[in-house]
Coordinates of C-alpha atoms in Angstrom, one line a residue:
M1 CA -4.0 14.3 -8.8
V2 CA -2.6 15.5 -12.0
N3 CA -4.2 14.1 -15.1
S4 CA -3.4 16.4 -18.0
E5 CA -2.8 16.3 -21.7
I6 CA 0.6 18.0 -22.1
R7 CA 2.0 18.4 -25.6
P8 CA 5.4 20.2 -25.4
T9 CA 7.4 21.0 -28.4
E10 CA 8.5 17.7 -30.0
V11 CA 12.3 17.2 -30.3
H12 CA 13.4 15.9 -33.7
S13 CA 14.2 12.2 -33.8
S14 CA 17.6 12.9 -35.4
D15 CA 18.7 14.7 -32.2
R16 CA 17.2 12.1 -29.8
Q17 CA 17.9 8.7 -31.4
R18 CA 21.0 6.9 -32.5
S19 CA 21.7 5.8 -36.0
R20 CA 23.1 2.3 -35.9
P21 CA 22.7 -0.4 -38.7
M22 CA 21.1 -3.6 -37.6
A23 CA 23.7 -5.8 -39.1
R24 CA 26.5 -4.1 -37.1
A25 CA 24.5 -4.5 -33.9
L26 CA 24.1 -8.2 -34.5
A27 CA 27.7 -8.8 -35.4
A28 CA 29.4 -7.2 -32.4
P29 CA 28.8 -6.6 -28.7
V30 CA 26.9 -3.4 -27.9
R31 CA 28.2 -0.9 -25.3
T32 CA 25.4 0.8 -23.3
L33 CA 25.2 2.4 -19.9
G34 CA 29.0 1.9 -19.5
K35 CA 28.7 -1.9 -19.8
V36 CA 29.2 -4.4 -22.7
L37 CA 26.1 -6.5 -23.4
P38 CA 26.4 -9.7 -25.5
R39 CA 25.1 -9.7 -29.0
P40 CA 21.5 -10.9 -29.4
L41 CA 20.9 -14.7 -29.4
T42 CA 19.4 -16.4 -32.4
G43 CA 18.9 -19.8 -31.0
S44 CA 16.0 -22.2 -30.8
P45 CA 12.5 -21.2 -29.6
S46 CA 13.4 -22.7 -26.2
A47 CA 16.0 -19.9 -25.8
A48 CA 13.3 -17.3 -26.1
A49 CA 11.2 -19.0 -23.4
S50 CA 13.9 -18.5 -20.8
H51 CA 14.3 -14.8 -20.1
P52 CA 17.8 -13.7 -19.2
S53 CA 18.3 -12.4 -15.6
R54 CA 19.2 -8.9 -14.8
D55 CA 22.9 -8.0 -15.2
P56 CA 24.7 -7.3 -11.9
G57 CA 24.9 -3.6 -11.3
S58 CA 22.6 -2.7 -14.2
A59 CA 19.1 -1.2 -13.9
I60 CA 17.9 -3.2 -17.0
V61 CA 15.9 -6.2 -16.0
D62 CA 15.0 -7.4 -19.5
C63 CA 14.6 -6.1 -23.0
G64 CA 12.5 -7.9 -25.6
L65 CA 11.5 -7.3 -29.2
Y66 CA 8.0 -8.4 -30.1
I67 CA 6.9 -8.8 -33.7
D68 CA 3.3 -9.7 -34.5
G69 CA 2.6 -10.8 -31.0
V70 CA 5.7 -13.1 -30.6
R71 CA 9.0 -12.3 -28.8
R72 CA 12.1 -12.6 -30.9
P73 CA 14.6 -15.1 -29.4
G74 CA 17.2 -13.9 -27.0
R75 CA 17.9 -10.6 -25.3
M76 CA 18.7 -7.6 -27.4
D77 CA 20.3 -4.2 -26.7
Y78 CA 17.5 -1.6 -26.6
V79 CA 19.1 0.5 -29.3
A80 CA 19.2 -2.4 -31.8
A81 CA 15.7 -3.6 -30.7
L82 CA 14.2 -0.2 -31.3
E83 CA 15.7 0.1 -34.8
A84 CA 14.4 -3.4 -35.6
A85 CA 10.9 -2.5 -34.3
K86 CA 10.8 0.6 -36.6
R87 CA 11.6 -1.6 -39.6
N88 CA 8.9 -4.2 -39.0
D89 CA 5.1 -3.9 -39.0
N90 CA 3.3 -4.5 -35.7
A91 CA 6.5 -4.5 -33.7
F92 CA 7.5 -2.9 -30.4
V93 CA 10.2 -3.1 -27.7
W94 CA 9.5 -3.7 -24.0
L95 CA 12.3 -2.5 -21.8
G96 CA 12.0 -3.2 -18.1
L97 CA 14.1 -1.4 -15.4
H98 CA 14.4 -1.5 -11.7
D99 CA 15.6 1.4 -9.5
A100 CA 17.2 3.2 -12.4
T101 CA 19.6 6.0 -11.5
S102 CA 19.8 9.3 -13.5
D103 CA 23.1 8.2 -15.1
E104 CA 21.7 4.8 -16.2
F105 CA 18.5 6.4 -17.5
A106 CA 20.1 9.3 -19.4
D107 CA 21.1 7.2 -22.5
I108 CA 17.7 5.4 -22.5
A109 CA 15.8 8.7 -22.4
K110 CA 17.9 10.0 -25.3
T111 CA 17.4 6.9 -27.4
F112 CA 13.7 6.8 -27.0
G113 CA 13.1 10.5 -27.0
L114 CA 11.6 10.8 -23.6
H115 CA 10.7 14.3 -22.2
E116 CA 12.9 15.7 -19.5
L117 CA 9.9 16.3 -17.1
A118 CA 8.8 12.7 -17.3
V119 CA 12.4 11.5 -16.8
E120 CA 12.7 13.7 -13.7
D121 CA 9.6 12.2 -12.2
T122 CA 10.9 8.7 -13.0
I123 CA 14.3 9.3 -11.2
V124 CA 12.8 11.0 -8.2
A125 CA 10.0 8.4 -7.9
F126 CA 7.8 10.5 -5.6
A127 CA 5.1 11.6 -8.0
R128 CA 1.4 11.0 -7.5
P129 CA -0.4 8.6 -9.8
K130 CA -1.1 10.4 -13.0
L131 CA -1.2 10.2 -16.8
E132 CA 0.4 12.8 -19.0
R133 CA 1.0 13.1 -22.8
Y134 CA 4.3 14.3 -24.2
A135 CA 4.0 14.5 -28.0
D136 CA 3.5 10.9 -29.1
V137 CA 4.6 9.4 -25.7
T138 CA 2.2 8.6 -22.9
F139 CA 3.7 8.8 -19.4
V140 CA 1.9 7.0 -16.5
V141 CA 2.8 6.8 -12.8
I142 CA 1.2 4.1 -10.7
K143 CA 1.7 3.5 -7.0
T144 CA 2.2 -0.1 -5.9
A145 CA 1.4 -1.6 -2.5
R146 CA 1.8 -4.8 -0.6
Y147 CA 0.9 -6.2 2.8
I148 CA 4.1 -7.0 4.8
R149 CA 3.1 -7.5 8.5
N150 CA 4.4 -10.6 10.3
G151 CA 3.1 -11.6 13.7
A152 CA 0.6 -9.6 15.8
L153 CA -0.4 -6.1 14.9
T154 CA 1.3 -3.6 17.2
A155 CA 1.5 0.2 17.5
T156 CA 4.8 0.2 15.6
S157 CA 4.4 -2.6 13.1
E158 CA 4.3 -1.7 9.4
V159 CA 1.4 -3.1 7.5
V160 CA 1.5 -1.4 4.0
E161 CA 4.6 -0.9 1.9
T162 CA 4.3 1.3 -1.2
G163 CA 6.4 1.7 -4.3
D164 CA 6.2 3.2 -7.8
V165 CA 6.0 1.9 -11.4
M166 CA 6.4 4.4 -14.2
L167 CA 5.5 3.5 -17.8
F168 CA 6.5 5.2 -21.0
L169 CA 4.3 4.1 -23.9
G170 CA 5.1 5.1 -27.5
E171 CA 4.2 3.8 -30.8
R172 CA 7.1 1.3 -30.9
F173 CA 8.1 0.9 -27.3
A174 CA 7.0 0.3 -23.8
I175 CA 9.3 1.1 -20.9
T176 CA 8.5 0.1 -17.3
V177 CA 10.5 1.5 -14.4
R178 CA 9.9 0.0 -11.0
H179 CA 11.0 1.5 -7.7
G180 CA 10.9 -0.6 -4.6
D181 CA 9.7 -4.2 -4.1
A182 CA 6.0 -3.5 -3.3
C183 CA 4.9 -5.2 -6.5
R184 CA 7.3 -7.3 -8.5
L185 CA 6.6 -7.6 -12.2
R186 CA 8.6 -10.7 -12.8
G187 CA 5.7 -12.9 -13.8
V188 CA 3.9 -10.2 -15.8
R189 CA 6.0 -10.5 -18.9
A190 CA 5.9 -14.3 -19.0
N191 CA 2.1 -14.3 -18.6
L192 CA 1.6 -11.7 -21.2
E193 CA 3.8 -13.5 -23.7
Q194 CA 1.3 -16.4 -23.5
R195 CA -1.4 -14.2 -25.0
E196 CA -0.3 -13.4 -28.5
D197 CA -3.7 -11.8 -29.2
L198 CA -3.0 -9.2 -26.6
V199 CA 0.7 -8.7 -27.5
R200 CA -0.4 -7.9 -31.1
Q201 CA -2.2 -4.9 -29.7
G202 CA 1.1 -3.2 -29.1
P203 CA 2.7 -1.3 -26.1
W204 CA -0.7 -0.7 -24.4
A205 CA -1.0 -4.4 -23.8
V206 CA 2.0 -4.0 -21.5
F207 CA 0.2 -1.2 -19.7
H208 CA -2.8 -3.5 -19.1
A209 CA -0.7 -6.4 -17.9
V210 CA 1.2 -4.2 -15.4
V211 CA -1.8 -2.3 -14.1
D212 CA -3.8 -5.5 -13.8
Q213 CA -1.0 -7.0 -11.6
I214 CA -0.8 -3.9 -9.4
V215 CA -4.6 -3.7 -8.9
D216 CA -4.6 -7.5 -8.0
R217 CA -2.1 -6.7 -5.3
Y218 CA -4.4 -3.9 -4.1
V219 CA -7.1 -6.5 -3.6
E220 CA -4.7 -8.7 -1.5
V221 CA -3.8 -5.8 0.7
V222 CA -7.3 -4.7 1.4
D223 CA -8.3 -8.3 2.2
A224 CA -5.5 -8.6 4.7
I225 CA -6.3 -5.2 6.3
E226 CA -9.9 -6.3 6.6
D227 CA -8.8 -9.2 8.7
D228 CA -6.8 -6.8 10.9
I229 CA -9.9 -4.6 11.4
D230 CA -12.0 -7.6 12.3
E231 CA -9.5 -8.5 14.9
L232 CA -9.4 -5.0 16.3
E233 CA -13.2 -4.8 16.4
A234 CA -13.4 -8.1 18.3
S235 CA -10.8 -7.0 20.9
V236 CA -12.8 -3.8 21.6
F237 CA -16.0 -5.5 22.4
D238 CA -14.8 -8.6 24.3
N239 CA -13.9 -6.5 27.4
S240 CA -10.2 -7.0 26.8
N241 CA -7.6 -4.2 27.1
V242 CA -8.2 -1.5 24.5
D243 CA -5.0 -0.7 22.5
I244 CA -5.8 2.8 21.0
P245 CA -2.2 3.3 19.6
R246 CA -2.6 0.0 17.6
I247 CA -5.9 1.3 16.1
Y248 CA -4.3 4.7 15.3
K249 CA -1.4 2.9 13.6
L250 CA -3.7 0.8 11.4
K251 CA -5.6 4.0 10.5
R252 CA -2.4 5.6 9.4
E253 CA -1.6 2.6 7.2
V254 CA -5.0 2.8 5.6
V255 CA -4.4 6.5 4.9
E256 CA -1.1 5.6 3.2
L257 CA -2.9 2.9 1.1
K258 CA -5.6 5.5 0.2
R259 CA -3.0 7.9 -1.1
A260 CA -1.5 5.2 -3.3
V261 CA -4.8 3.8 -4.7
L262 CA -7.4 6.6 -5.0
P263 CA -5.5 8.9 -7.5
L264 CA -5.3 6.0 -10.0
A265 CA -9.0 6.3 -10.7
R266 CA -8.7 9.4 -13.0
P267 CA -6.0 8.0 -15.3
L268 CA -8.1 4.8 -15.7
E269 CA -11.2 6.8 -16.4
S270 CA -9.4 8.8 -19.0
L271 CA -8.2 5.6 -20.8
V272 CA -11.6 4.0 -20.6
S273 CA -13.4 7.0 -21.9
G274 CA -11.2 7.3 -25.0
A275 CA -9.4 10.5 -24.0
V276 CA -6.1 8.9 -25.1
M277 CA -6.7 8.0 -28.8
S278 CA -3.7 5.7 -29.1
V279 CA -5.2 3.0 -26.8
P280 CA -6.6 0.2 -29.0
Q281 CA -10.3 -0.6 -28.6
E282 CA -9.6 -4.2 -27.5
I283 CA -7.2 -3.1 -24.7
R284 CA -9.7 -0.4 -23.6
R285 CA -12.1 -3.2 -22.8
Y286 CA -9.6 -4.9 -20.6
I287 CA -8.7 -1.7 -18.9
R288 CA -12.4 -1.2 -18.1
D289 CA -12.3 -4.5 -16.2
V290 CA -9.3 -3.3 -14.3
A291 CA -11.1 0.0 -13.5
D292 CA -14.0 -2.0 -12.1
H293 CA -11.7 -3.9 -9.8
H294 CA -10.0 -0.7 -8.8
S295 CA -13.4 0.9 -7.9
R296 CA -14.2 -2.0 -5.6
V297 CA -10.9 -1.5 -3.9
V298 CA -11.6 2.2 -3.4
D299 CA -15.0 1.4 -1.9
Q300 CA -13.4 -1.0 0.5
I301 CA -10.8 1.5 1.6
A302 CA -13.5 4.1 2.2
S303 CA -15.4 1.6 4.4
F304 CA -12.2 0.9 6.3
D305 CA -11.9 4.6 7.2
D306 CA -15.4 4.6 8.5
L307 CA -14.9 1.4 10.4
L308 CA -11.7 2.5 12.0
N309 CA -13.3 5.8 13.1
S310 CA -16.1 3.8 14.7
I311 CA -13.7 1.4 16.4
L312 CA -11.7 4.3 17.7
Q313 CA -14.7 6.0 19.1
A314 CA -15.9 2.8 20.6
S315 CA -12.5 2.2 22.1
L316 CA -12.5 5.7 23.7
A317 CA -16.1 5.0 25.0
Q318 CA -14.9 1.7 26.4
A319 CA -12.0 3.4 28.1
G320 CA -14.3 6.0 29.6
I321 CA -16.6 3.2 30.9
Q322 CA -13.7 1.4 32.4
Q323 CA -12.5 4.5 34.1
N324 CA -16.0 5.0 35.6
N325 CA -16.1 1.5 36.8
D326 CA -12.7 1.9 38.5
M327 CA -13.8 5.2 40.1
R328 CA -16.9 3.5 41.5
K329 CA -14.8 0.7 43.0
I330 CA -12.5 3.2 44.5
S331 CA -15.4 5.2 45.9
A332 CA -17.1 2.1 47.3
Y333 CA -13.9 0.9 49.1
A334 CA -13.2 4.4 50.4
A335 CA -16.8 4.6 51.8
I336 CA -16.2 1.3 53.6
G337 CA -12.9 2.5 54.9
V338 CA -14.5 5.6 56.4
V339 CA -16.4 3.6 59.0
P340 CA -13.4 2.2 61.0
T341 CA -11.6 5.5 60.5
A342 CA -14.4 7.5 61.9
V343 CA -14.9 5.3 64.9
A344 CA -11.2 5.1 65.7
G345 CA -11.0 8.9 65.3
I346 CA -13.9 9.5 67.8
Y347 CA -12.5 7.1 70.4
G348 CA -9.1 8.4 70.0
M349 CA -10.0 11.9 71.3
N350 CA -9.2 10.7 74.9
F351 CA -12.1 12.4 76.7
E352 CA -12.8 11.1 80.3
Y353 CA -16.5 10.7 79.9
M354 CA -17.2 8.7 76.8
P355 CA -19.8 5.9 76.3
E356 CA -18.7 2.4 77.4
L357 CA -15.1 3.4 78.3
G358 CA -15.3 1.4 81.6
W359 CA -17.2 -1.6 80.1
R360 CA -15.2 -4.8 79.9
F361 CA -16.6 -5.8 76.5
G362 CA -16.6 -2.3 75.0
Y363 CA -13.6 -2.9 72.7
P364 CA -14.9 -6.2 71.2
M365 CA -18.3 -4.6 70.8
I366 CA -17.0 -1.6 68.9
L367 CA -15.0 -4.0 66.6
F368 CA -18.2 -6.0 66.0
I369 CA -20.2 -2.9 65.2
I370 CA -17.5 -1.7 62.7
F371 CA -17.5 -5.1 61.0
V372 CA -21.3 -5.2 60.7
I373 CA -21.4 -1.7 59.2
C374 CA -18.6 -2.4 56.8
F375 CA -20.1 -5.8 55.7
G376 CA -23.5 -4.1 55.2
L377 CA -21.9 -1.4 53.0
Y378 CA -20.0 -4.1 51.0
R379 CA -23.2 -6.0 50.3
L380 CA -25.0 -2.8 49.3
F381 CA -22.3 -1.8 46.9
K382 CA -22.1 -5.4 45.5
K383 CA -25.8 -5.4 44.9
S384 CA -25.6 -2.1 43.0
E385 CA -22.7 -3.5 40.9
W386 CA -20.2 -1.0 42.2
L387 CA -17.9 -3.8 43.3

């Protein structure tokens, strides 16, 4: 996992940000990303409580301006919102996006002065969880996960679905970019806005709210997988059919979850230890609580790996024992079948002088002797639990 402090040459704000007066932004529609957004609303407080939905065809889910812990009413264009945040004390912009393309994100990256390497990781969306610093902007990648299985666990069913959330945290803005539906952030913004004391801490309050939601989903996933493992363990030891492909499939899903969850430990540790100086002390305490929950999830995943290895070994041992039982049954019945085969073979040689050939009751007697010997062998094998 990459967890580095990268400080590339800072690009001057005059080359990276737009210059647009606030009054002009409030008076006319704003064109961004090739679309026309309505001018910001200035209605009653009830208008601020209802967040506008995502524009069709746009990656922007929501954009809010927060001043002194309170969201300004209505939805603003991110350019005007950033300019307003710079003119006010204790203000920042929270811009949320979902599955943003390179074309949609290009203007945003230019407006907020985002580094091209971080932008590339955001568009590709295959980076490992990490934390990097680019000048005064912190870039964080977090893997999301959710439990999606419906019905019985099979060798082909998908159990864990993963996605990505990228966060850009600057002095006056927080940008969240979500890829996939493994962890939706719809309720995170509404819940955070109920905590003015946290929102006053600035953009890092957004980071805490997002990572706390993601780690809570981790807990739900590991609880569901634990139920699956208990089900597999019971099936192995109740003498039912052993489904090794199903065990292997669940083991692969646990490996996928491990790849998503474990690398997040180092970024959280860096934030808790104070390696990133821009994190407020109050938010650092909340992140420490999230790190504790994450550590418990990591411990559970490690135990899952050990349990599944043990279940797989037990399944293979059960399969071997079952094969031995089958071979003993086959051998026992083969031994019983040898008796009539041997007698019939001997009397089928057609010699003239053979015992009891001229006796009237010779044939019934031979059948009786064969039955007695076969029954005796059956009882013997039954007593020794071969049959």
